[in-house]
Short mmCIF file of N, CA and C in Angstrom, two decimals:
data_model
loop_
_atom_site.label_atom_id
_atom_site.label_comp_id
_atom_site.label_asym_id
_atom_site.label_seq_id
_atom_site.Cartn_x
_atom_site.Cartn_y
_atom_site.Cartn_z
N MET D 1047 -13.25 22.89 -6.11
CA MET D 1047 -12.75 21.96 -5.66
C MET D 1047 -11.74 21.43 -4.70
N LYS D 1048 -10.48 21.83 -4.80
CA LYS D 1048 -9.62 21.58 -3.96
C LYS D 1048 -9.59 21.32 -2.40
N LYS D 1049 -10.87 22.35 -1.47
CA LYS D 1049 -11.09 21.95 -0.59
C LYS D 1049 -12.16 20.69 -0.42
N LEU D 1050 -12.40 19.81 -1.22
CA LEU D 1050 -13.11 18.63 -1.52
C LEU D 1050 -12.03 17.80 -0.86
N THR D 1051 -10.95 18.02 -1.30
CA THR D 1051 -9.90 16.86 -1.46
C THR D 1051 -8.83 17.31 -0.50
N MET D 1052 -9.11 18.69 0.16
CA MET D 1052 -7.66 18.75 0.90
C MET D 1052 -8.10 17.87 2.12
N PHE D 1053 -8.67 17.47 2.14
CA PHE D 1053 -9.23 16.37 4.17
C PHE D 1053 -7.56 15.10 3.56
N LEU D 1054 -8.62 14.69 2.35
CA LEU D 1054 -7.86 14.03 2.39
C LEU D 1054 -6.03 14.05 1.66
N ARG D 1055 -6.06 14.86 1.20
CA ARG D 1055 -4.45 15.06 0.75
C ARG D 1055 -3.53 15.42 2.22
N PHE D 1056 -4.48 15.78 3.29
CA PHE D 1056 -3.97 15.80 4.79
C PHE D 1056 -3.79 14.23 5.31
N SER D 1057 -4.45 13.36 4.77
CA SER D 1057 -4.70 12.22 5.92
C SER D 1057 -3.64 11.12 5.12
N LEU D 1058 -3.71 11.55 3.26
CA LEU D 1058 -2.06 11.29 2.99
C LEU D 1058 -0.77 11.66 3.11
N LEU D 1059 -0.66 12.98 4.04
CA LEU D 1059 0.45 12.74 4.34
C LEU D 1059 0.82 12.53 6.06
N CYS D 1060 -0.31 12.95 6.49
CA CYS D 1060 -0.28 11.59 8.20
C CYS D 1060 0.23 10.62 7.65
N LEU D 1061 -0.22 9.66 6.66
CA LEU D 1061 0.22 8.10 6.36
C LEU D 1061 1.97 8.70 5.65
N PHE D 1062 1.99 9.52 5.21
CA PHE D 1062 3.48 9.90 4.77
C PHE D 1062 4.56 9.68 5.73
N VAL D 1063 4.31 10.18 6.96
CA VAL D 1063 4.68 10.70 7.95
C VAL D 1063 5.06 9.47 8.61
N GLY D 1064 3.67 8.82 8.82
CA GLY D 1064 4.09 7.65 9.88
C GLY D 1064 4.91 6.25 9.37
N LEU D 1065 4.45 6.72 8.04
CA LEU D 1065 5.20 5.29 7.20
C LEU D 1065 6.46 5.73 7.27
N THR D 1066 7.23 6.23 6.79
CA THR D 1066 8.08 7.67 6.95
C THR D 1066 9.37 7.07 8.67
N PHE D 1067 8.49 7.52 9.68
CA PHE D 1067 8.39 7.58 10.82
C PHE D 1067 9.03 6.05 10.91
N PHE D 1068 7.66 4.88 10.76
CA PHE D 1068 8.17 3.50 11.29
C PHE D 1068 9.37 2.95 9.77
N CYS D 1069 9.31 3.50 8.39
CA CYS D 1069 10.92 2.72 7.81
C CYS D 1069 12.37 3.44 8.21
N VAL D 1070 11.93 4.49 9.32
CA VAL D 1070 13.76 5.56 9.43
C VAL D 1070 13.88 4.62 10.72
N TYR D 1071 12.57 4.89 11.94
CA TYR D 1071 13.12 4.08 13.10
C TYR D 1071 13.12 2.95 13.59
N MET D 1072 11.47 2.69 13.58
CA MET D 1072 11.13 1.16 13.79
C MET D 1072 11.26 0.24 13.04
N PHE D 1073 11.33 0.41 11.79
CA PHE D 1073 11.91 -1.34 11.44
C PHE D 1073 13.41 -1.22 11.64
N PRO D 1074 14.51 -0.44 12.13
CA PRO D 1074 15.86 -0.83 11.83
C PRO D 1074 15.61 -1.10 13.43
N SER D 1075 15.01 -0.27 14.24
CA SER D 1075 14.92 -1.54 15.70
C SER D 1075 14.58 -2.78 16.20
N LEU D 1076 13.38 -3.24 14.88
CA LEU D 1076 13.07 -4.78 15.08
C LEU D 1076 14.08 -5.39 14.65
N ILE D 1077 14.79 -5.31 13.63
CA ILE D 1077 15.81 -5.94 12.75
C ILE D 1077 16.99 -6.30 14.06
N THR D 1078 17.51 -4.66 14.47
CA THR D 1078 18.26 -5.11 15.16
C THR D 1078 17.94 -5.67 16.67
N TYR D 1079 16.67 -5.66 17.03
CA TYR D 1079 16.39 -6.97 18.21
C TYR D 1079 15.89 -8.03 17.52
N LEU D 1080 15.95 -8.81 16.78
CA LEU D 1080 15.85 -9.79 15.60
C LEU D 1080 16.91 -10.39 15.92
N ILE D 1081 18.09 -9.30 15.48
CA ILE D 1081 19.71 -9.94 16.00
C ILE D 1081 20.52 -10.14 16.89
N GLN D 1082 19.72 -9.53 18.11
CA GLN D 1082 20.02 -9.35 19.37
C GLN D 1082 19.35 -10.70 19.94
N ILE D 1083 17.99 -11.55 19.17
CA ILE D 1083 17.76 -12.91 19.94
C ILE D 1083 18.35 -14.27 18.75
N GLU D 1084 19.16 -13.55 18.26
CA GLU D 1084 19.67 -14.65 17.16
C GLU D 1084 18.89 -15.58 17.01
N MET D 1085 17.99 -15.06 16.02
CA MET D 1085 17.39 -15.70 15.42
C MET D 1085 18.19 -15.80 13.49
N ASN D 1086 17.81 -16.58 13.18
CA ASN D 1086 18.52 -16.84 11.64
C ASN D 1086 18.63 -15.70 10.75
N VAL D 1087 19.64 -15.96 10.25
CA VAL D 1087 20.13 -15.01 9.73
C VAL D 1087 19.63 -14.60 8.06
N ALA D 1088 18.88 -15.79 7.56
CA ALA D 1088 18.44 -15.51 6.56
C ALA D 1088 17.34 -15.47 6.70
N LEU D 1089 16.11 -15.54 8.23
CA LEU D 1089 15.34 -15.06 7.97
C LEU D 1089 14.65 -13.99 8.37
N ILE D 1090 16.24 -13.06 8.84
CA ILE D 1090 16.43 -11.75 9.18
C ILE D 1090 16.18 -10.97 7.99
N ILE D 1091 16.55 -11.16 7.02
CA ILE D 1091 17.36 -10.75 5.74
C ILE D 1091 15.79 -10.64 4.85
N LEU D 1092 14.84 -12.19 5.00
CA LEU D 1092 13.88 -12.17 4.10
C LEU D 1092 12.82 -11.31 5.12
N PHE D 1093 13.23 -11.56 6.49
CA PHE D 1093 12.24 -10.18 7.25
C PHE D 1093 11.95 -8.37 6.53
N GLY D 1094 14.07 -8.20 6.56
CA GLY D 1094 14.13 -7.30 5.91
C GLY D 1094 13.68 -6.59 5.13
N ILE D 1095 14.10 -7.43 4.19
CA ILE D 1095 13.69 -7.46 2.82
C ILE D 1095 12.54 -7.03 2.90
N GLY D 1096 11.84 -7.72 3.70
CA GLY D 1096 10.02 -7.93 3.77
C GLY D 1096 9.75 -6.90 3.75
N ILE D 1097 10.08 -6.16 4.70
CA ILE D 1097 9.27 -5.11 5.20
C ILE D 1097 9.80 -3.95 4.77
N TYR D 1098 10.73 -3.33 4.88
CA TYR D 1098 11.43 -2.27 3.28
C TYR D 1098 10.88 -2.39 2.09
N GLY D 1099 10.26 -3.68 1.77
CA GLY D 1099 9.59 -3.87 0.18
C GLY D 1099 8.22 -3.15 0.60
N SER D 1100 7.27 -3.70 1.88
CA SER D 1100 5.92 -3.39 1.70
C SER D 1100 6.32 -2.11 1.85
N GLY D 1101 7.09 -1.38 2.66
CA GLY D 1101 7.21 0.20 2.45
C GLY D 1101 7.38 0.94 1.27
N ILE D 1102 8.05 0.48 0.60
CA ILE D 1102 7.88 1.04 -0.92
C ILE D 1102 6.70 1.44 -1.92
N PHE D 1103 6.71 0.35 -1.63
CA PHE D 1103 4.73 -0.32 -2.38
C PHE D 1103 3.67 0.72 -1.55
N SER D 1104 4.17 0.56 -0.14
CA SER D 1104 3.12 1.78 0.10
C SER D 1104 3.71 3.19 0.12
N TYR D 1105 4.80 3.52 -0.39
CA TYR D 1105 4.74 4.55 -0.36
C TYR D 1105 4.37 4.87 -2.06
N GLY D 1106 4.65 4.02 -2.84
CA GLY D 1106 3.96 3.94 -4.18
C GLY D 1106 1.87 4.52 -3.67
N ILE D 1107 1.52 3.64 -3.03
CA ILE D 1107 0.21 3.09 -3.38
C ILE D 1107 -0.16 4.70 -2.68
N ILE D 1108 0.30 5.63 -2.08
CA ILE D 1108 0.52 6.82 -1.40
C ILE D 1108 0.43 7.99 -2.40
N LEU D 1109 0.86 7.59 -3.76
CA LEU D 1109 2.28 8.66 -4.77
C LEU D 1109 0.77 8.51 -5.23
N MET D 1110 0.17 7.79 -6.26
CA MET D 1110 -1.10 7.21 -6.58
C MET D 1110 -1.68 7.91 -6.07
N ALA D 1111 -2.48 7.66 -5.13
CA ALA D 1111 -3.55 8.59 -3.96
C ALA D 1111 -3.32 9.56 -4.10
N TRP D 1112 -2.33 10.42 -4.27
CA TRP D 1112 -2.08 12.20 -4.44
C TRP D 1112 -2.37 11.97 -5.80
N ARG D 1113 -1.95 11.84 -6.92
CA ARG D 1113 -2.17 11.93 -8.17
C ARG D 1113 -3.29 11.73 -8.66
N LEU D 1114 -4.45 10.63 -7.83
CA LEU D 1114 -5.91 10.46 -8.13
C LEU D 1114 -6.52 11.50 -7.21
N LEU D 1115 -6.31 12.31 -6.87
CA LEU D 1115 -6.99 13.19 -6.29
C LEU D 1115 -6.48 15.02 -6.61
N LYS D 1116 -5.35 14.69 -7.69
CA LYS D 1116 -4.58 16.23 -8.19
C LYS D 1116 -5.69 15.94 -9.00
N GLN D 1117 -6.30 14.59 -10.01
CA GLN D 1117 -7.01 14.16 -11.08
C GLN D 1117 -8.68 14.87 -10.71
N ILE D 1118 -8.90 14.59 -9.63
CA ILE D 1118 -10.13 15.04 -8.77
C ILE D 1118 -10.44 16.52 -9.08
N ASP D 1119 -9.09 17.08 -8.48
CA ASP D 1119 -9.81 18.91 -8.31
C ASP D 1119 -9.51 18.81 -9.93
N GLU D 1120 -8.70 18.60 -10.88
CA GLU D 1120 -9.20 18.80 -12.47
C GLU D 1120 -10.07 18.61 -13.07
N ASN D 1121 -10.56 17.57 -12.37
CA ASN D 1121 -12.35 17.38 -12.97
C ASN D 1121 -11.53 16.50 -13.60
N GLU D 1122 -10.89 15.59 -13.98
CA GLU D 1122 -10.91 14.77 -14.73
C GLU D 1122 -10.69 13.40 -14.37
N ILE D 1123 -11.52 12.47 -13.66
CA ILE D 1123 -11.30 11.36 -12.57
C ILE D 1123 -11.87 10.27 -14.04
N PHE D 1124 -12.09 10.19 -15.36
CA PHE D 1124 -12.46 9.10 -15.61
C PHE D 1124 -11.61 8.99 -17.24
N THR D 1125 -10.88 8.71 -17.04
CA THR D 1125 -9.28 9.43 -18.24
C THR D 1125 -8.39 7.72 -17.78
N VAL D 1126 -7.98 7.44 -19.07
CA VAL D 1126 -7.20 6.48 -18.93
C VAL D 1126 -5.96 6.62 -18.04
N LYS D 1127 -5.70 7.68 -18.03
CA LYS D 1127 -4.65 8.15 -17.23
C LYS D 1127 -4.79 7.38 -15.48
N THR D 1128 -6.39 7.53 -15.23
CA THR D 1128 -7.20 7.24 -13.65
C THR D 1128 -6.58 5.82 -13.50
N VAL D 1129 -7.03 5.46 -14.36
CA VAL D 1129 -7.59 3.34 -14.57
C VAL D 1129 -5.38 3.06 -14.70
N SER D 1130 -4.65 3.62 -15.06
CA SER D 1130 -3.85 3.20 -15.00
C SER D 1130 -2.88 3.40 -13.56
N PHE D 1131 -3.74 4.31 -12.61
CA PHE D 1131 -3.22 4.43 -11.33
C PHE D 1131 -3.93 4.04 -10.58
N PHE D 1132 -5.03 3.21 -10.75
CA PHE D 1132 -5.84 2.61 -10.56
C PHE D 1132 -5.34 0.70 -10.39
N LYS D 1133 -4.34 0.57 -11.46
CA LYS D 1133 -4.20 -0.64 -11.98
C LYS D 1133 -2.88 -0.71 -10.77
N TRP D 1134 -1.56 0.34 -10.69
CA TRP D 1134 -1.03 0.47 -10.37
C TRP D 1134 -1.39 0.18 -8.80
N ILE D 1135 -2.05 0.70 -8.10
CA ILE D 1135 -2.51 0.66 -7.07
C ILE D 1135 -3.15 -0.83 -6.37
N LYS D 1136 -3.95 -1.39 -7.35
CA LYS D 1136 -4.28 -3.01 -7.34
C LYS D 1136 -2.78 -3.59 -7.60
N ILE D 1137 -2.08 -3.70 -8.46
CA ILE D 1137 -0.48 -4.36 -8.04
C ILE D 1137 0.26 -4.15 -6.75
N SER D 1138 0.34 -3.38 -6.32
CA SER D 1138 1.01 -2.71 -4.96
C SER D 1138 0.11 -3.19 -4.11
N GLY D 1139 -0.91 -3.17 -3.56
CA GLY D 1139 -1.55 -3.96 -2.62
C GLY D 1139 -1.54 -5.62 -2.86
N SER D 1140 -1.27 -5.38 -4.29
CA SER D 1140 -1.04 -7.14 -4.28
C SER D 1140 0.31 -7.77 -3.92
N SER D 1141 0.68 -7.07 -3.99
CA SER D 1141 2.81 -7.42 -4.17
C SER D 1141 2.70 -7.03 -2.23
N ILE D 1142 1.76 -6.11 -1.76
CA ILE D 1142 2.46 -6.09 -0.28
C ILE D 1142 2.08 -7.43 1.15
N SER D 1143 0.79 -8.09 0.08
CA SER D 1143 0.16 -9.11 0.22
C SER D 1143 1.05 -10.51 0.04
N ILE D 1144 1.48 -10.42 -0.89
CA ILE D 1144 2.73 -11.77 -1.08
C ILE D 1144 4.09 -11.48 -0.79
N ILE D 1145 4.41 -10.43 -0.62
CA ILE D 1145 5.35 -10.24 0.67
C ILE D 1145 4.82 -10.27 1.95
N TYR D 1146 3.85 -10.30 2.76
CA TYR D 1146 3.83 -10.23 4.12
C TYR D 1146 3.69 -12.15 4.21
N ALA D 1147 2.65 -12.48 3.18
CA ALA D 1147 2.65 -14.23 3.14
C ALA D 1147 4.06 -15.35 3.22
N VAL D 1148 5.03 -14.26 1.81
CA VAL D 1148 6.82 -15.26 2.39
C VAL D 1148 7.23 -14.65 3.34
N VAL D 1149 6.83 -13.79 4.26
CA VAL D 1149 7.54 -13.05 5.24
C VAL D 1149 7.38 -13.92 6.11
N ILE D 1150 5.99 -14.90 6.31
CA ILE D 1150 5.47 -15.94 7.20
C ILE D 1150 6.38 -16.90 8.16
N PRO D 1151 7.19 -17.03 7.45
CA PRO D 1151 8.55 -18.65 8.63
C PRO D 1151 9.17 -17.71 9.38
N SER D 1152 9.17 -15.95 9.08
CA SER D 1152 10.34 -15.77 9.91
C SER D 1152 9.78 -14.85 10.94
N VAL D 1153 8.08 -14.67 10.91
CA VAL D 1153 7.23 -14.54 11.50
C VAL D 1153 6.77 -15.44 12.68
N ILE D 1154 7.28 -16.49 12.24
CA ILE D 1154 6.50 -18.32 12.97
C ILE D 1154 8.24 -18.55 14.13
N ALA D 1155 8.65 -18.62 12.47
CA ALA D 1155 10.50 -18.38 13.85
C ALA D 1155 10.78 -17.52 15.14
N LEU D 1156 9.99 -16.07 14.60
CA LEU D 1156 9.91 -14.96 15.50
C LEU D 1156 9.18 -15.35 17.12
N THR D 1157 7.95 -16.13 16.79
CA THR D 1157 6.56 -16.21 17.36
C THR D 1157 7.21 -17.63 18.59
N MET D 1158 8.09 -18.52 18.06
CA MET D 1158 8.37 -19.38 18.35
C MET D 1158 9.47 -18.90 19.96
N ASN D 1159 10.23 -18.48 19.18
CA ASN D 1159 11.30 -18.03 20.23
C ASN D 1159 11.03 -16.85 21.15
N GLU D 1160 9.64 -16.15 21.65
CA GLU D 1160 9.28 -15.65 22.27
C GLU D 1160 7.98 -16.00 22.63
N GLY D 1161 7.32 -16.69 21.87
CA GLY D 1161 6.52 -17.50 22.47
C GLY D 1161 4.85 -16.72 22.50
N GLN D 1162 4.96 -15.67 21.21
CA GLN D 1162 3.66 -15.10 21.32
C GLN D 1162 3.01 -15.17 20.25
N THR D 1163 1.79 -15.00 19.97
CA THR D 1163 1.11 -15.33 19.04
C THR D 1163 0.69 -14.30 18.37
N GLY D 1164 0.67 -12.77 18.66
CA GLY D 1164 0.88 -11.29 18.25
C GLY D 1164 0.88 -11.24 16.79
N PRO D 1165 2.26 -11.35 16.37
CA PRO D 1165 3.42 -11.17 15.83
C PRO D 1165 2.83 -11.37 14.45
N ILE D 1166 2.06 -12.83 14.75
CA ILE D 1166 0.92 -13.86 13.40
C ILE D 1166 -0.54 -13.10 12.92
N VAL D 1167 -1.02 -12.82 13.91
CA VAL D 1167 -1.93 -11.83 13.51
C VAL D 1167 -2.29 -10.89 13.13
N VAL D 1168 -0.59 -9.83 13.42
CA VAL D 1168 -0.38 -9.07 12.96
C VAL D 1168 -0.17 -9.19 11.54
N ASP D 1169 0.69 -10.44 11.32
CA ASP D 1169 0.95 -10.34 9.98
C ASP D 1169 -0.08 -10.74 9.06
N ILE D 1170 -0.71 -11.83 8.77
CA ILE D 1170 -2.03 -12.11 8.91
C ILE D 1170 -3.10 -11.07 8.14
N PHE D 1171 -3.27 -10.10 9.05
CA PHE D 1171 -3.97 -8.71 9.33
C PHE D 1171 -3.46 -7.65 8.09
N LEU D 1172 -2.12 -7.87 7.51
CA LEU D 1172 -1.49 -7.07 6.57
C LEU D 1172 -1.63 -7.27 5.54
N ILE D 1173 -1.60 -9.07 5.18
CA ILE D 1173 -1.58 -10.19 4.56
C ILE D 1173 -3.61 -9.41 3.77
N ILE D 1174 -4.40 -9.74 4.87
CA ILE D 1174 -6.14 -9.34 4.38
C ILE D 1174 -6.19 -7.89 3.58
N LEU D 1175 -5.01 -6.65 4.56
CA LEU D 1175 -5.02 -6.06 4.40
C LEU D 1175 -4.43 -5.20 2.77
N GLY D 1176 -3.65 -5.87 2.17
CA GLY D 1176 -3.39 -5.61 1.24
C GLY D 1176 -4.13 -5.96 -0.10
N LEU D 1177 -4.36 -7.28 0.62
CA LEU D 1177 -5.77 -7.61 -0.74
C LEU D 1177 -7.08 -6.88 -0.51
N SER D 1178 -7.73 -5.94 0.80
CA SER D 1178 -8.46 -5.28 0.30
C SER D 1178 -8.17 -4.22 -0.39
N ILE D 1179 -7.12 -3.99 -0.03
CA ILE D 1179 -6.60 -2.69 -0.88
C ILE D 1179 -7.00 -2.91 -2.62
N SER D 1180 -6.35 -4.13 -2.75
CA SER D 1180 -6.04 -4.66 -4.30
C SER D 1180 -7.63 -4.15 -4.86
N VAL D 1181 -8.50 -5.52 -3.95
CA VAL D 1181 -10.30 -5.65 -4.68
C VAL D 1181 -11.01 -4.45 -4.82
N PHE D 1182 -11.17 -3.42 -3.69
CA PHE D 1182 -10.88 -2.11 -3.88
C PHE D 1182 -10.65 -1.55 -4.92
N ALA D 1183 -9.29 -1.09 -5.63
CA ALA D 1183 -8.60 -1.00 -6.98
C ALA D 1183 -9.00 -0.84 -7.82
N ASN D 1184 -9.16 -2.65 -8.26
CA ASN D 1184 -9.74 -3.67 -9.18
C ASN D 1184 -11.29 -2.84 -9.46
N VAL D 1185 -12.47 -2.92 -8.54
CA VAL D 1185 -12.98 -2.51 -8.57
C VAL D 1185 -13.37 -0.61 -9.25
N LEU D 1186 -12.54 0.14 -8.04
CA LEU D 1186 -12.76 1.08 -9.35
C LEU D 1186 -12.52 1.19 -10.53
N GLU D 1187 -11.54 0.03 -11.06
CA GLU D 1187 -10.68 0.80 -12.37
C GLU D 1187 -11.35 -0.20 -12.94
N HIS D 1188 -12.68 -1.38 -12.72
CA HIS D 1188 -13.72 -1.83 -13.34
C HIS D 1188 -14.78 -0.54 -14.03
N ILE D 1189 -14.74 0.58 -13.05
CA ILE D 1189 -16.22 1.46 -12.93
C ILE D 1189 -15.49 2.26 -13.66
N CYS D 1190 -14.56 2.38 -13.79
CA CYS D 1190 -13.64 3.74 -14.25
C CYS D 1190 -13.23 3.70 -16.19
N LEU D 1191 -13.36 1.87 -16.14
CA LEU D 1191 -13.22 1.57 -17.12
C LEU D 1191 -14.97 1.41 -18.36
N ASN D 1192 -15.54 0.75 -17.24
CA ASN D 1192 -17.66 1.04 -18.22
C ASN D 1192 -17.70 1.35 -18.41
N VAL D 1193 -17.43 3.52 -17.31
CA VAL D 1193 -17.81 4.20 -17.54
C VAL D 1193 -17.00 5.46 -18.74
N LEU D 1194 -15.89 4.80 -19.22
CA LEU D 1194 -15.15 4.70 -20.65
C LEU D 1194 -15.70 4.98 -21.13
N ASN D 1195 -15.55 3.35 -21.54
CA ASN D 1195 -16.70 2.68 -22.46
C ASN D 1195 -17.81 2.79 -23.10
N SER D 1196 -18.70 3.10 -22.27
CA SER D 1196 -19.62 3.83 -22.33
C SER D 1196 -19.52 5.39 -22.70
N ASP D 1197 -18.89 6.06 -22.61
CA ASP D 1197 -18.66 7.17 -23.41
C ASP D 1197 -18.52 6.63 -24.94
N ASN D 1198 -17.39 6.06 -24.65
CA ASN D 1198 -17.12 5.89 -26.40
C ASN D 1198 -18.02 5.66 -26.93
N LYS D 1199 -19.24 4.43 -26.67
CA LYS D 1199 -19.64 3.96 -27.61
C LYS D 1199 -21.43 5.41 -27.75
N GLY D 1200 -21.30 6.27 -26.87
CA GLY D 1200 -22.10 7.30 -26.65
C GLY D 1200 -21.55 8.04 -27.55
N ALA D 1201 -20.19 8.28 -27.69
CA ALA D 1201 -19.43 9.31 -29.06
C ALA D 1201 -19.74 8.71 -30.14
N VAL D 1202 -19.46 6.90 -31.09
CA VAL D 1202 -19.79 6.83 -31.43
C VAL D 1202 -20.72 6.55 -32.33
N LYS D 1203 -22.32 6.69 -31.01
CA LYS D 1203 -24.24 6.39 -31.67
C LYS D 1203 -24.19 8.30 -32.03
N ALA D 1204 -23.48 8.97 -31.80
CA ALA D 1204 -23.76 10.63 -31.84
C ALA D 1204 -23.62 10.85 -33.13
#
């Protein structure tokens, strides 16, 4: 069964490398740019905490997805442990959405200085992306719980 999850593991590894690239190289240069255009310091701090916070939650989602693939490899997908993984992914996705909703004022201040609307569109996209990850994980969590509950009822009846 490991052959089936190998492509997904490779995809997670690519996401991990890409996220690390953004956290190490792109985020500091973006914050440096915000300092150079003399944006409000409080908004820069808010923006910096927001993007690094979303990076940490994204690393958590990647880790939980990796653990889910391990559960799939061991053919133990419908377990209480898996439900906790989905719950963690759901909370992380919601947290990313909340972070980017809080960061909107600094993004609006950035677009006021530059006269561009692209960053606002990206921010709204990231909010919707976090919410969709959260909703998808919630649906999978409920499916897993339903299977676990039906297995428990079947075991009691038998």
